[in-house]
Amino acid sequence: AESLDGTRSSWLGSGQYTLTPSSGIVGLLGVSRESTGLDMLNNTVYRGGLGYYRELFGGLTVLLQPEYAHADYDDITPAFGVERQDDLWRARLRLTNQQWVFKGFSPELTVIYSSRRSNIDLYSYDRNQVQLGFSKLY
C-alpha cells in the first residue's frame, strides 16, 4: 500500500563519562519523525536513557541501560476515535567479554525488556528479547 510508504528521520546524541578506569555512565537523547501517506500513522518520538557500565572479573563487562520514549501521532485513528500516544519503557542488560576473541570478534549477549503503554490498548504490550551478537575489536 503506497499510503504506508514514507520517510523516517532521526537524530540521536549519545555521550559517555568515565567514573573510574573500569566504570562509567552513558546517556542518550533523541528524536525521530516518521511521515507516511496517512496522517494517523505520522508520528514524532522523543527518547532518552541513562546507563551504567562496569568491567568485572576476567574481562566481563556489564551495561545496564534503562530508556524511556514517548510517541505522539498526528491524527485521530478512526477506528478508536482518539489520537494515539505511546509510552515505552525499556531496560537493556548487555554482557561482553573482550578476552574471548575469535578472528577479531568478541561475543555479546543482550537481554531487553520493553513495556509499551498506549492510549489505544491494541498497541500496548510487554516484550522480552534475547540477542546474541559479535563486536569487532580494533
Short mmCIF file of C-alpha atoms in Angstrom, two decimals:
data_model
loop_
_atom_site.label_atom_id
_atom_site.label_comp_id
_atom_site.label_asym_id
_atom_site.label_seq_id
_atom_site.Cartn_x
_atom_site.Cartn_y
_atom_site.Cartn_z
CA ALA A 1 0.00 0.00 0.00
CA GLU A 2 1.54 3.25 -1.14
CA SER A 3 -0.05 5.13 1.76
CA LEU A 4 2.34 3.26 4.06
CA ASP A 5 5.43 4.40 2.16
CA GLY A 6 7.28 7.30 3.71
CA THR A 7 10.36 8.52 5.46
CA ARG A 8 11.84 8.36 8.93
CA SER A 9 14.34 10.96 10.04
CA SER A 10 16.21 10.51 13.30
CA TRP A 11 18.61 12.44 15.47
CA LEU A 12 20.37 10.61 18.28
CA GLY A 13 23.04 12.03 20.52
CA SER A 14 24.99 9.94 22.98
CA GLY A 15 27.75 10.55 25.46
CA GLN A 16 29.92 8.66 27.85
CA TYR A 17 31.53 9.73 31.10
CA THR A 18 34.22 7.61 32.75
CA LEU A 19 33.83 7.36 36.52
CA THR A 20 36.79 5.05 37.17
CA PRO A 21 39.13 3.11 34.88
CA SER A 22 36.60 0.25 34.99
CA SER A 23 33.21 2.01 35.12
CA GLY A 24 31.20 4.83 33.66
CA ILE A 25 27.86 6.18 32.59
CA VAL A 26 26.37 6.53 29.14
CA GLY A 27 23.47 8.70 28.09
CA LEU A 28 21.37 9.21 25.01
CA LEU A 29 18.80 11.71 23.79
CA GLY A 30 16.97 11.50 20.52
CA VAL A 31 14.04 12.48 18.40
CA SER A 32 12.65 10.87 15.25
CA ARG A 33 9.94 11.81 12.79
CA GLU A 34 8.06 9.28 10.67
CA SER A 35 5.95 10.51 7.75
CA THR A 36 3.64 8.32 5.68
CA GLY A 37 0.73 8.92 3.34
CA LEU A 38 -1.68 8.57 6.29
CA ASP A 39 -1.72 11.29 8.96
CA MET A 40 -2.85 8.80 11.62
CA LEU A 41 0.47 6.93 11.16
CA ASN A 42 2.70 10.01 11.11
CA ASN A 43 4.47 10.38 14.44
CA THR A 44 7.21 12.05 16.42
CA VAL A 45 9.14 10.06 19.03
CA TYR A 46 11.24 11.57 21.82
CA ARG A 47 13.59 9.28 23.73
CA GLY A 48 16.19 9.39 26.46
CA GLY A 49 18.19 6.98 28.55
CA LEU A 50 20.98 6.74 31.07
CA GLY A 51 23.10 3.66 31.66
CA TYR A 52 25.89 2.38 33.86
CA TYR A 53 28.68 0.05 32.76
CA ARG A 54 31.33 -1.74 34.77
CA GLU A 55 34.16 -4.06 33.88
CA LEU A 56 34.16 -7.05 36.20
CA PHE A 57 36.47 -10.05 36.60
CA GLY A 58 38.04 -11.83 33.64
CA GLY A 59 37.25 -9.14 31.07
CA LEU A 60 33.48 -9.36 31.57
CA THR A 61 31.74 -6.00 31.08
CA VAL A 62 28.14 -5.34 32.15
CA LEU A 63 25.94 -2.50 30.87
CA LEU A 64 22.56 -1.74 32.43
CA GLN A 65 20.65 0.91 30.48
CA PRO A 66 17.06 1.99 31.09
CA GLU A 67 15.39 4.12 28.42
CA TYR A 68 12.11 6.00 28.00
CA ALA A 69 10.39 7.01 24.75
CA HIS A 70 7.19 8.92 24.07
CA ALA A 71 5.40 8.86 20.70
CA ASP A 72 2.82 11.42 19.57
CA TYR A 73 0.76 10.59 16.48
CA ASP A 74 -0.54 13.38 14.24
CA ASP A 75 -4.17 12.46 13.75
CA ILE A 76 -7.08 10.52 15.17
CA THR A 77 -7.16 6.78 14.49
CA PRO A 78 -10.68 6.46 13.02
CA ALA A 79 -11.43 3.01 14.47
CA PHE A 80 -10.76 4.27 18.01
CA GLY A 81 -11.70 7.96 17.77
CA VAL A 82 -8.55 9.21 19.52
CA GLU A 83 -5.11 10.49 18.59
CA ARG A 84 -2.64 7.77 19.57
CA GLN A 85 0.04 8.36 22.21
CA ASP A 86 2.51 5.70 23.34
CA ASP A 87 4.94 5.50 26.26
CA LEU A 88 7.74 2.94 26.06
CA TRP A 89 9.99 1.86 28.91
CA ARG A 90 12.94 -0.34 28.04
CA ALA A 91 15.67 -1.92 30.18
CA ARG A 92 18.76 -3.35 28.49
CA LEU A 93 21.36 -5.63 30.08
CA ARG A 94 24.40 -6.30 27.90
CA LEU A 95 27.27 -8.64 28.73
CA THR A 96 30.50 -8.59 26.75
CA ASN A 97 33.88 -10.20 27.22
CA GLN A 98 36.77 -8.75 25.25
CA GLN A 99 39.09 -11.53 26.36
CA TRP A 100 37.08 -14.01 24.32
CA VAL A 101 38.17 -13.16 20.81
CA PHE A 102 37.78 -15.13 17.60
CA LYS A 103 39.25 -13.62 14.42
CA GLY A 104 38.95 -10.11 15.87
CA PHE A 105 35.37 -10.50 17.12
CA SER A 106 34.11 -10.65 20.69
CA PRO A 107 30.70 -12.08 21.74
CA GLU A 108 27.84 -10.01 23.18
CA LEU A 109 24.72 -11.18 24.98
CA THR A 110 21.90 -8.64 25.36
CA VAL A 111 18.63 -9.09 27.23
CA ILE A 112 15.96 -6.41 26.71
CA TYR A 113 12.63 -5.94 28.45
CA SER A 114 10.19 -3.49 26.83
CA SER A 115 6.83 -2.26 28.08
CA ARG A 116 4.74 -0.14 25.72
CA ARG A 117 1.59 1.53 27.01
CA SER A 118 -0.70 3.22 24.53
CA ASN A 119 -3.94 5.10 24.98
CA ILE A 120 -5.21 2.57 22.41
CA ASP A 121 -4.90 -0.78 24.21
CA LEU A 122 -4.39 -2.70 20.97
CA TYR A 123 -0.88 -1.19 20.75
CA SER A 124 0.14 -1.94 24.36
CA TYR A 125 2.47 -4.86 25.02
CA ASP A 126 5.30 -6.28 27.11
CA ARG A 127 8.20 -7.94 25.31
CA ASN A 128 11.35 -9.83 26.24
CA GLN A 129 14.22 -10.11 23.77
CA VAL A 130 17.49 -12.03 23.86
CA GLN A 131 20.16 -11.08 21.32
CA LEU A 132 23.46 -12.81 20.69
CA GLY A 133 25.94 -10.91 18.57
CA PHE A 134 29.57 -10.13 17.93
CA SER A 135 31.55 -6.90 18.13
CA LYS A 136 34.61 -6.12 16.06
CA LEU A 137 37.61 -5.22 18.19
CA TYR A 138 40.04 -2.64 16.82
#
